[in-house]
XYZ file of C-alpha atoms in Angstrom:
633
model
C 0.000 0.000 0.000
C 1.545 3.373 -1.070
C 1.648 6.692 0.806
C -1.238 8.341 -1.098
C -3.607 5.389 -0.352
C -2.864 5.575 3.361
C -3.490 9.353 3.415
C -6.824 8.756 1.595
C -8.042 6.216 4.167
C -7.079 8.566 7.043
C -9.002 11.490 5.505
C -12.120 9.304 4.962
C -12.021 8.135 8.591
C -11.633 11.728 9.791
C -14.620 12.854 7.718
C -16.840 10.028 9.095
C -15.876 10.695 12.701
C -16.344 14.428 12.285
C -19.742 13.969 10.635
C -20.913 11.654 13.434
C -19.832 14.156 16.087
C -21.512 17.029 14.244
C -24.842 15.124 13.889
C -24.885 14.052 17.583
C -28.066 15.487 19.256
C -27.742 18.162 21.901
C -28.667 17.684 25.552
C -32.060 19.381 24.966
C -32.767 17.021 22.047
C -31.760 13.970 24.126
C -34.129 15.033 26.899
C -36.986 15.491 24.429
C -36.391 11.979 23.019
C -36.514 10.482 26.517
C -39.850 12.224 27.132
C -41.296 10.844 23.901
C -40.183 7.311 24.805
C -41.848 7.620 28.219
C -45.109 8.809 26.662
C -45.098 5.856 24.200
C -44.465 3.412 27.062
C -47.360 4.857 29.058
C -49.670 4.626 26.035
C -48.638 0.985 25.503
C -49.383 0.151 29.159
C -52.773 1.871 28.913
C -53.640 -0.181 25.814
C -52.621 -3.412 27.525
C -54.666 -2.543 30.615
C -57.676 -1.685 28.481
C -57.457 -5.064 26.647
C -57.156 -6.851 29.993
C -60.220 -5.095 31.359
C -62.175 -5.988 28.211
C -61.171 -9.636 28.642
C -62.286 -9.609 32.289
C -65.581 -8.004 31.297
C -66.185 -10.672 28.626
C -65.401 -13.405 31.128
C -67.797 -11.929 33.673
C -70.440 -11.668 30.984
C -69.993 -15.348 30.075
C -70.157 -16.330 33.751
C -73.305 -14.273 34.165
C -74.840 -15.944 31.114
C -73.976 -19.318 32.591
C -75.442 -18.280 35.931
C -78.607 -17.064 34.171
C -78.881 -20.405 32.388
C -78.407 -22.207 35.686
C -81.073 -19.994 37.226
C -83.445 -20.840 34.377
C -82.629 -24.521 34.854
C -83.194 -24.160 38.578
C -86.499 -22.547 37.875
C -87.490 -25.492 35.701
C -86.000 -28.354 37.746
C -85.880 -26.839 41.221
C -86.634 -30.072 43.088
C -84.550 -32.259 40.763
C -81.482 -30.038 41.125
C -81.681 -29.754 44.900
C -82.775 -33.298 45.782
C -80.740 -35.883 47.683
C -79.188 -38.698 45.628
C -79.777 -42.307 46.608
C -79.060 -45.755 45.174
C -81.597 -48.175 43.733
C -80.606 -51.828 43.256
C -82.118 -54.105 40.609
C -81.017 -57.719 40.631
C -81.775 -61.286 39.666
C -79.807 -64.504 40.030
C -77.214 -63.484 37.461
C -76.889 -59.719 37.627
C -76.923 -56.907 40.203
C -77.280 -53.322 38.969
C -77.024 -50.172 41.072
C -78.787 -47.094 39.715
C -78.210 -43.644 41.172
C -81.192 -41.331 41.352
C -78.755 -38.561 40.415
C -78.520 -38.958 36.673
C -80.972 -41.861 36.629
C -78.497 -44.338 35.109
C -76.610 -47.484 36.109
C -73.502 -46.685 38.160
C -72.450 -50.230 39.103
C -72.810 -53.560 37.316
C -71.909 -56.872 38.965
C -72.027 -60.138 37.002
C -72.656 -62.970 39.437
C -71.010 -66.372 39.373
C -67.752 -65.370 37.636
C -64.613 -64.860 39.700
C -62.247 -62.027 38.829
C -58.446 -62.290 38.737
C -58.225 -61.118 42.364
C -60.330 -64.026 43.590
C -63.600 -62.155 44.213
C -66.713 -64.294 43.746
C -68.340 -61.919 41.264
C -67.076 -59.716 38.437
C -67.633 -55.968 38.771
C -67.745 -54.498 35.269
C -67.684 -50.915 36.537
C -68.332 -48.951 39.707
C -68.510 -45.300 40.729
C -67.061 -42.850 38.267
C -65.514 -45.498 36.004
C -68.657 -45.376 33.868
C -70.929 -42.434 33.039
C -74.010 -42.213 30.855
C -75.466 -38.795 30.164
C -78.470 -37.711 28.099
C -78.434 -34.100 26.830
C -81.631 -32.380 25.686
C -81.368 -28.965 23.995
C -84.483 -26.980 24.976
C -85.211 -23.441 23.780
C -83.999 -21.631 26.891
C -81.916 -24.206 28.692
C -79.951 -27.401 28.149
C -81.297 -30.339 30.169
C -78.439 -32.564 31.354
C -79.639 -35.706 33.102
C -76.429 -36.075 35.130
C -77.356 -32.874 36.980
C -80.870 -34.063 37.847
C -81.946 -36.067 40.898
C -84.839 -38.337 39.992
C -87.534 -39.562 42.357
C -87.976 -43.390 42.394
C -91.371 -45.074 42.324
C -92.935 -48.431 41.362
C -89.827 -50.074 42.742
C -89.295 -53.832 42.979
C -86.344 -56.211 42.658
C -86.390 -55.882 38.885
C -88.281 -52.639 38.090
C -88.129 -48.960 38.972
C -89.493 -45.686 37.581
C -87.396 -42.541 37.979
C -89.025 -39.112 37.548
C -87.552 -35.605 37.383
C -90.161 -32.840 37.630
C -89.359 -29.706 35.627
C -92.491 -27.759 36.595
C -96.114 -28.576 37.329
C -97.276 -30.873 34.529
C -93.784 -31.104 33.048
C -91.545 -34.062 33.828
C -88.954 -36.449 32.443
C -89.407 -40.147 33.223
C -87.038 -43.115 32.955
C -88.430 -46.622 33.478
C -86.236 -49.703 33.946
C -87.068 -53.410 33.783
C -84.456 -56.104 34.405
C -85.022 -59.376 32.545
C -84.348 -62.873 33.829
C -80.750 -62.896 32.606
C -78.500 -60.003 31.640
C -80.772 -57.649 29.678
C -82.019 -54.334 31.099
C -84.843 -52.539 29.272
C -85.200 -48.742 29.553
C -87.663 -46.141 28.281
C -87.254 -42.358 28.446
C -90.320 -40.205 28.039
C -91.096 -36.493 28.248
C -94.500 -35.375 29.567
C -95.907 -31.892 29.038
C -92.580 -30.533 27.787
C -93.441 -30.046 24.127
C -93.399 -26.234 24.287
C -89.927 -26.191 25.808
C -88.344 -27.470 22.587
C -88.093 -26.257 19.014
C -90.706 -27.779 16.676
C -87.860 -29.302 14.653
C -86.132 -30.896 17.644
C -86.117 -34.666 17.088
C -82.791 -35.992 18.453
C -81.038 -36.003 21.799
C -77.328 -36.338 22.427
C -75.907 -39.236 24.429
C -72.435 -39.363 25.967
C -71.259 -42.718 27.314
C -67.806 -43.265 28.794
C -66.193 -46.169 30.614
C -62.797 -47.127 32.021
C -62.694 -50.800 31.168
C -61.312 -52.775 34.104
C -58.774 -55.571 33.937
C -60.696 -58.741 34.782
C -58.148 -61.444 33.888
C -54.669 -62.334 35.087
C -52.909 -61.701 31.788
C -53.166 -57.942 31.194
C -51.502 -57.894 27.762
C -53.441 -60.874 26.440
C -56.770 -59.482 27.695
C -56.033 -56.009 26.362
C -55.397 -57.393 22.882
C -58.879 -58.918 22.919
C -60.725 -55.889 24.276
C -62.226 -53.537 21.728
C -65.021 -51.014 21.350
C -67.407 -52.791 18.983
C -70.484 -51.542 17.145
C -73.145 -53.040 14.880
C -74.380 -51.426 11.687
C -78.110 -51.134 11.188
C -77.770 -52.809 7.782
C -75.858 -55.739 9.311
C -72.275 -56.546 10.204
C -70.000 -55.324 12.972
C -66.785 -53.388 13.226
C -64.490 -52.307 16.022
C -61.778 -49.810 16.893
C -58.190 -51.015 16.777
C -57.267 -52.818 20.016
C -53.723 -51.423 20.241
C -53.969 -47.893 18.838
C -55.382 -44.771 20.470
C -58.369 -43.418 18.554
C -60.276 -40.369 19.724
C -63.652 -39.327 18.318
C -63.476 -41.574 15.274
C -66.496 -40.772 13.124
C -68.768 -43.669 12.155
C -70.601 -42.516 9.059
C -73.231 -45.292 8.990
C -76.181 -45.616 11.361
C -75.681 -48.199 14.123
C -78.057 -49.936 16.515
C -75.671 -50.947 19.289
C -72.283 -50.121 20.706
C -70.354 -52.344 23.119
C -67.589 -51.578 25.585
C -65.975 -55.010 25.410
C -63.179 -56.742 27.226
C -62.039 -60.313 26.661
C -64.894 -62.155 28.375
C -67.472 -59.486 29.388
C -69.234 -56.572 27.725
C -71.469 -53.621 28.438
C -73.741 -53.043 25.431
C -76.170 -50.191 24.705
C -78.885 -50.901 22.127
C -81.241 -48.341 20.561
C -84.641 -49.436 19.317
C -84.764 -46.732 16.632
C -81.002 -46.760 15.954
C -78.257 -44.299 16.669
C -77.913 -41.676 13.961
C -75.079 -41.413 11.486
C -71.751 -39.794 12.359
C -71.383 -41.181 15.870
C -68.009 -40.506 17.487
C -66.106 -43.392 19.104
C -63.036 -43.299 21.345
C -60.694 -46.056 22.512
C -57.526 -45.240 24.483
C -55.337 -48.176 25.647
C -54.115 -47.872 29.246
C -50.864 -48.809 30.938
C -50.552 -52.098 32.819
C -49.921 -50.376 36.159
C -53.378 -48.753 36.083
C -55.205 -52.134 35.993
C -57.495 -50.629 33.363
C -57.517 -51.911 29.782
C -59.051 -49.076 27.808
C -60.809 -45.748 28.143
C -63.913 -46.044 25.988
C -66.180 -43.259 24.815
C -69.199 -42.950 22.540
C -70.965 -39.761 21.465
C -74.312 -40.709 19.973
C -77.586 -39.237 18.766
C -80.902 -41.015 19.250
C -84.535 -40.103 18.475
C -86.384 -38.075 21.135
C -90.008 -36.987 20.997
C -90.613 -33.855 23.143
C -94.385 -34.312 22.813
C -94.208 -37.546 24.777
C -96.299 -39.470 22.249
C -93.418 -41.859 21.670
C -90.838 -42.923 24.216
C -87.156 -43.369 23.450
C -86.307 -47.013 24.110
C -82.965 -48.594 24.908
C -81.670 -51.936 26.115
C -78.482 -52.668 28.007
C -76.597 -55.937 28.151
C -74.178 -56.418 31.034
C -72.775 -59.920 30.906
C -70.388 -62.557 29.579
C -69.267 -62.906 25.968
C -70.770 -66.360 25.503
C -71.727 -67.135 21.898
C -74.832 -69.209 22.655
C -75.942 -66.895 25.467
C -75.685 -63.843 23.216
C -77.845 -65.608 20.648
C -80.490 -66.184 23.329
C -80.289 -62.553 24.450
C -81.436 -61.467 21.015
C -84.632 -63.463 21.568
C -85.148 -61.720 24.910
C -84.836 -58.315 23.299
C -88.107 -56.453 22.845
C -86.962 -54.748 19.668
C -87.250 -57.708 17.274
C -84.049 -56.810 15.438
C -81.260 -58.947 14.016
C -78.671 -57.669 16.479
C -75.939 -60.265 15.809
C -74.643 -59.769 19.339
C -72.834 -63.109 19.125
C -70.290 -61.228 16.981
C -68.841 -60.015 20.289
C -67.190 -63.450 20.377
C -64.577 -63.085 17.666
C -64.263 -66.276 15.609
C -61.802 -65.093 12.962
C -61.840 -64.160 9.288
C -64.750 -65.342 7.083
C -63.363 -68.812 6.248
C -62.057 -69.346 9.792
C -65.319 -68.025 11.245
C -67.307 -70.633 9.301
C -65.082 -73.423 10.649
C -65.533 -72.211 14.217
C -69.196 -71.353 13.777
C -70.333 -74.646 12.250
C -67.778 -77.112 13.585
C -65.790 -76.035 16.660
C -68.779 -74.549 18.472
C -70.918 -77.645 17.984
C -68.103 -79.943 19.091
C -67.543 -77.854 22.222
C -71.280 -77.800 22.948
C -71.525 -81.570 22.512
C -68.519 -82.406 24.689
C -69.372 -79.963 27.476
C -72.799 -81.605 27.852
C -71.010 -84.572 29.434
C -69.563 -82.364 32.167
C -65.990 -83.055 31.094
C -63.058 -80.955 32.225
C -62.032 -78.421 29.592
C -58.533 -79.894 29.406
C -60.068 -83.255 28.490
C -62.310 -81.464 25.985
C -59.235 -79.958 24.283
C -57.612 -83.396 24.079
C -60.764 -84.977 22.640
C -61.131 -82.192 20.076
C -57.519 -82.746 19.054
C -58.111 -86.479 18.646
C -61.262 -85.835 16.633
C -59.450 -83.432 14.297
C -56.592 -85.897 13.874
C -59.072 -88.662 13.050
C -60.767 -86.455 10.441
C -57.494 -85.442 8.787
C -55.785 -88.862 9.135
C -56.646 -90.064 5.596
C -55.071 -86.943 4.127
C -52.071 -87.170 6.439
C -51.541 -90.799 5.479
C -51.799 -89.948 1.807
C -49.238 -87.198 2.293
C -46.885 -89.531 4.133
C -47.211 -92.291 1.512
C -46.412 -89.765 -1.197
C -43.256 -88.834 0.701
C -42.427 -92.508 1.275
C -42.756 -93.231 -2.463
C -40.396 -90.398 -3.245
C -38.001 -91.750 -0.619
C -37.812 -95.280 -2.062
C -37.471 -93.880 -5.576
C -34.614 -91.580 -4.606
C -31.808 -93.940 -5.853
C -33.541 -94.377 -9.200
C -34.102 -90.627 -9.544
C -30.453 -89.916 -8.816
C -29.394 -92.510 -11.396
C -31.746 -91.080 -14.038
C -30.533 -87.506 -13.541
C -26.824 -88.005 -12.920
C -25.889 -86.840 -16.431
C -27.250 -83.344 -15.734
C -24.280 -81.883 -13.843
C -23.994 -78.398 -15.352
C -25.878 -75.412 -13.892
C -27.540 -74.739 -17.253
C -28.969 -78.269 -17.160
C -31.015 -77.576 -14.015
C -34.290 -77.350 -15.918
C -33.583 -80.519 -17.826
C -32.736 -82.309 -14.604
C -35.945 -81.134 -12.977
C -38.008 -82.241 -15.948
C -36.363 -85.656 -16.006
C -36.995 -86.052 -12.313
C -40.677 -85.164 -12.680
C -41.032 -87.535 -15.606
C -39.637 -90.379 -13.506
C -42.174 -89.627 -10.798
C -44.936 -89.674 -13.412
C -43.842 -93.076 -14.742
C -44.221 -94.530 -11.271
C -47.518 -92.705 -10.644
C -46.104 -90.482 -7.890
C -47.232 -86.873 -7.432
C -44.828 -84.692 -5.376
C -47.604 -82.150 -4.903
C -49.865 -84.540 -3.003
C -47.832 -83.991 0.161
C -48.867 -80.330 0.307
C -52.635 -80.869 0.481
C -52.860 -82.096 4.101
C -50.905 -79.083 5.326
C -53.255 -76.787 3.441
C -56.201 -78.583 5.057
C -54.777 -78.506 8.585
C -53.614 -74.880 8.515
C -57.163 -73.381 8.646
C -57.925 -75.669 11.607
C -54.872 -74.403 13.473
C -55.871 -70.803 12.749
C -59.487 -71.529 13.724
C -58.401 -72.827 17.137
C -56.075 -69.835 17.483
C -59.135 -67.587 17.233
C -61.607 -69.744 19.149
C -59.757 -70.913 22.282
C -58.763 -67.434 23.591
C -62.382 -66.274 23.262
C -64.063 -69.378 24.721
C -65.397 -68.299 28.103
C -65.923 -71.983 28.946
C -62.159 -72.214 29.624
C -62.176 -69.264 32.024
C -61.284 -70.405 35.534
C -61.033 -74.071 34.473
C -58.016 -75.926 35.877
C -56.293 -78.982 34.409
C -53.157 -80.770 35.582
C -50.707 -78.025 36.613
C -52.708 -75.266 34.865
C -54.829 -73.291 37.336
C -56.698 -71.374 34.640
C -56.827 -72.480 31.014
C -57.794 -68.974 29.901
C -54.512 -67.361 30.979
C -50.814 -68.179 31.123
C -49.325 -70.760 33.508
C -46.044 -69.377 34.867
C -43.206 -71.589 36.055
C -41.317 -68.447 37.068
C -42.386 -64.817 37.537
C -40.588 -61.562 38.336
C -41.694 -58.053 39.188
C -40.231 -55.960 36.360
C -41.354 -56.574 32.799
C -38.636 -57.504 30.285
C -38.999 -56.449 26.661
C -40.378 -59.189 24.368
C -40.758 -61.625 27.290
C -42.827 -59.859 29.932
C -42.773 -60.767 33.604
C -43.043 -64.556 33.420
C -42.255 -67.748 31.512
C -45.238 -69.947 30.670
C -44.723 -73.712 30.990
C -47.192 -74.699 28.264
C -45.526 -72.198 25.910
C -42.149 -73.846 26.576
C -43.668 -77.308 25.964
C -45.274 -76.121 22.739
C -41.999 -74.635 21.436
C -39.959 -77.732 22.379
C -42.536 -79.981 20.712
C -42.376 -77.748 17.646
C -38.604 -78.163 17.448
C -38.819 -81.956 17.758
C -41.572 -82.144 15.150
C -39.510 -79.932 12.817
C -36.557 -82.321 13.194
C -38.788 -85.254 12.231
C -40.235 -83.517 9.185
C -36.833 -82.275 8.016
C -35.392 -85.781 8.275
C -38.304 -87.142 6.273
C -37.948 -84.477 3.598
C -34.187 -84.964 3.416
C -34.662 -88.685 2.703
C -36.730 -87.916 -0.376
C -34.838 -84.975 -1.867
C -32.368 -85.314 -4.718
C -29.246 -83.328 -5.568
C -29.539 -79.531 -5.149
C -32.816 -79.911 -3.274
C -31.005 -81.668 -0.424
C -28.451 -78.844 -0.294
C -31.220 -76.249 -0.215
C -32.833 -78.168 2.629
C -29.674 -77.784 4.698
C -29.765 -74.036 4.154
C -33.409 -73.941 5.279
C -32.813 -75.822 8.516
C -32.003 -72.697 10.512
C -35.417 -71.253 9.599
C -37.135 -74.404 10.855
C -35.456 -73.914 14.239
C -36.006 -70.165 14.277
C -39.790 -70.448 14.078
C -40.230 -72.142 17.502
C -38.041 -69.448 19.066
C -40.266 -66.774 17.523
C -43.337 -68.655 18.762
C -42.009 -68.433 22.324
C -41.986 -64.623 22.273
C -45.428 -64.548 20.648
C -47.204 -67.181 22.745
C -45.640 -66.610 26.173
C -48.528 -64.255 27.078
C -51.174 -66.472 25.461
C -53.560 -68.695 27.347
C -52.333 -72.034 28.637
C -55.352 -73.659 26.964
C -54.208 -72.558 23.508
C -50.571 -73.526 24.110
C -51.720 -76.865 25.533
C -53.838 -77.533 22.445
C -50.904 -76.825 20.126
C -48.613 -78.985 22.283
C -50.880 -82.051 22.210
C -51.670 -81.461 18.531
C -47.953 -81.620 17.691
C -47.546 -84.624 19.994
C -50.252 -86.583 18.175
C -48.913 -85.459 14.781
C -45.466 -86.779 15.703
C -47.000 -90.015 17.012
C -48.923 -90.528 13.755
C -45.805 -89.872 11.677
C -43.765 -92.276 13.811
C -46.476 -94.948 13.527
C -46.696 -94.590 9.745
C -42.909 -94.804 9.425
C -42.765 -97.994 11.469
C -45.598 -99.659 9.569
C -44.328 -98.837 6.075
C -42.279 -101.561 4.338
C -39.988 -99.824 1.857
C -39.254 -103.005 -0.111
C -42.929 -103.809 -0.631
C -43.620 -100.194 -1.545
C -40.845 -100.181 -4.151
C -42.103 -103.464 -5.597
C -45.577 -101.969 -5.844
C -44.202 -98.923 -7.675
C -42.251 -101.096 -10.108
C -45.404 -103.079 -10.883
C -47.262 -99.824 -11.531
C -44.491 -98.577 -13.834
C -44.637 -101.774 -15.911
C -48.414 -101.577 -16.105
C -48.207 -97.958 -17.282
C -45.692 -98.936 -19.958
C -47.967 -101.682 -21.248
C -51.011 -99.392 -21.183
C -49.840 -95.809 -21.982
C -53.405 -94.497 -21.787
C -53.337 -95.036 -18.034
C -50.230 -92.866 -17.719
C -51.970 -89.746 -18.931
C -52.688 -86.451 -17.237
C -49.656 -85.263 -15.296
C -47.261 -87.673 -17.069
C -48.361 -86.476 -20.483
C -47.984 -82.846 -19.502
C -44.551 -83.477 -18.014
C -43.422 -85.299 -21.142
C -44.609 -82.415 -23.316
C -42.811 -79.943 -21.064
C -39.626 -81.981 -21.255
C -39.761 -82.128 -25.066
C -40.320 -78.377 -25.161
C -37.374 -77.809 -22.842
C -35.164 -80.101 -24.957
C -36.144 -78.232 -28.114
C -35.291 -74.886 -26.455
C -31.966 -76.296 -25.294
C -31.208 -77.552 -28.800
C -32.004 -74.187 -30.392
C -29.879 -72.364 -27.839
C -26.967 -74.699 -28.544
C -27.332 -74.126 -32.293
C -27.159 -70.352 -31.773
C -24.047 -70.737 -29.662
C -22.399 -72.901 -32.324
C -23.324 -70.333 -34.977
C -21.383 -67.569 -33.243
C -18.320 -69.691 -32.539
């Protein structure tokens, strides 16, 4: 940097500093600026204070409006709002219901004759504030909320009561209850002399129903997975909210006629004679294990209401067990004459699986339980029956495998010339053609597994929902409806929980042993690369039982026991068939069939003909490919 540049920078700096000093405000100007800032601050504080006062005034106005509404309500329901609440008990041999005159609804439901997981003789579905049912009526000048009203009981007996809330002389709201012989409670709500209080177009009331669903069984996780808010469409069919996800105010677009707060073995169901309107809102919030509650349920509904009192609003409530046959009978006890399909509360699986359980498993259970047998014995007998039914297919599958086993040396001899990787298709075709000559179908071994798989899935859906197993003991299992721990600990471990179930361990061990047997059988019949592939698949066969342990450790001992004995009998059948099969006689039989097919080619049609055509096509393709390769050499 030269001398002139430095002088230039110095002069510029001097000019800037001098200009800044010259433009600096005087003391009088500084004082005036401070005054202006103070005035602006005061104005800002005044504006904030004014807004705050306006907010307070609006709040007071809203509180006054609320107080005026309460005063109007008090004027209409003076006695009902100032009365003393009391409890009314309706009961029969199977159910005890406590109704509070404040709100006029059921506040406690006890199902008799079913022990809970704490050892109590009866099951309490809900009590106190766990469950609330509220009817909201929007009048012209006031909202009528039944939870705020104290009703006066009359016509009371062990199974009936009438609850009345007087609004004014000649104006009253009446709820009448009748308890049936089992688990069904019938209710009517009727307005008298209140027509002028409502708009001429008012035809629907709002209903809010909430419930904290209690844990009733020992296995919290298992029970929670089978507890779901369920509802039935007016046009038929049911649906439910996801058991594991939180869903708040999910809108149901179709009209429904009942909604159920369901846990694994018991339900509280509300049924509307004239249906709940479209766009109901449903809530299901899973709870933590430490709370001993499964879900928080909620339903916001709309139902018909006639302010003139000419027609009552009618409802029915079911508080009881999820027993398929019982729920079918409850529909006959209903006064509404509707196809309620309440038995759908017992989940039987997907359509195909549901048909198996509906028209086979249920009837077998009904038949066997008539003899008063222990449920463990019933599970064993059902297993034996299923094995007897599927035995012909199992035997056919085994004989197909045995034929492939005795033909293995001949297959290896017939395909030994195909050693190159590009000859894999030719080798496969030659192998299949050999099977066809001897009248052996490799595919026949798959059919029994396809037949038995739906049965396994059907039992997977049926056993955990069969209330007949609840509380039933067998051998070391104290309760077939829940897990049977051989060891427990206080803190839950991820993927295992807080226990190890003995029947789950037995099931997994049996699965490993059965897998070893089947792998050995398959290895004896496989040729060449197939045998090598089988070795690579062995680790998967052993991995499955390990995965089953983490899945089934929380499952009921009844289900694990069924799978254990099913595998035991399957292994016994396979062992018996292996011991009673003479390989030499079987090979001689196959040779005789091959000779007969050679003498009479028409008998060796179907699969053999197709395989031969496929082989010729493959040979022609191989020949053409070889010609192209030779052409470019």
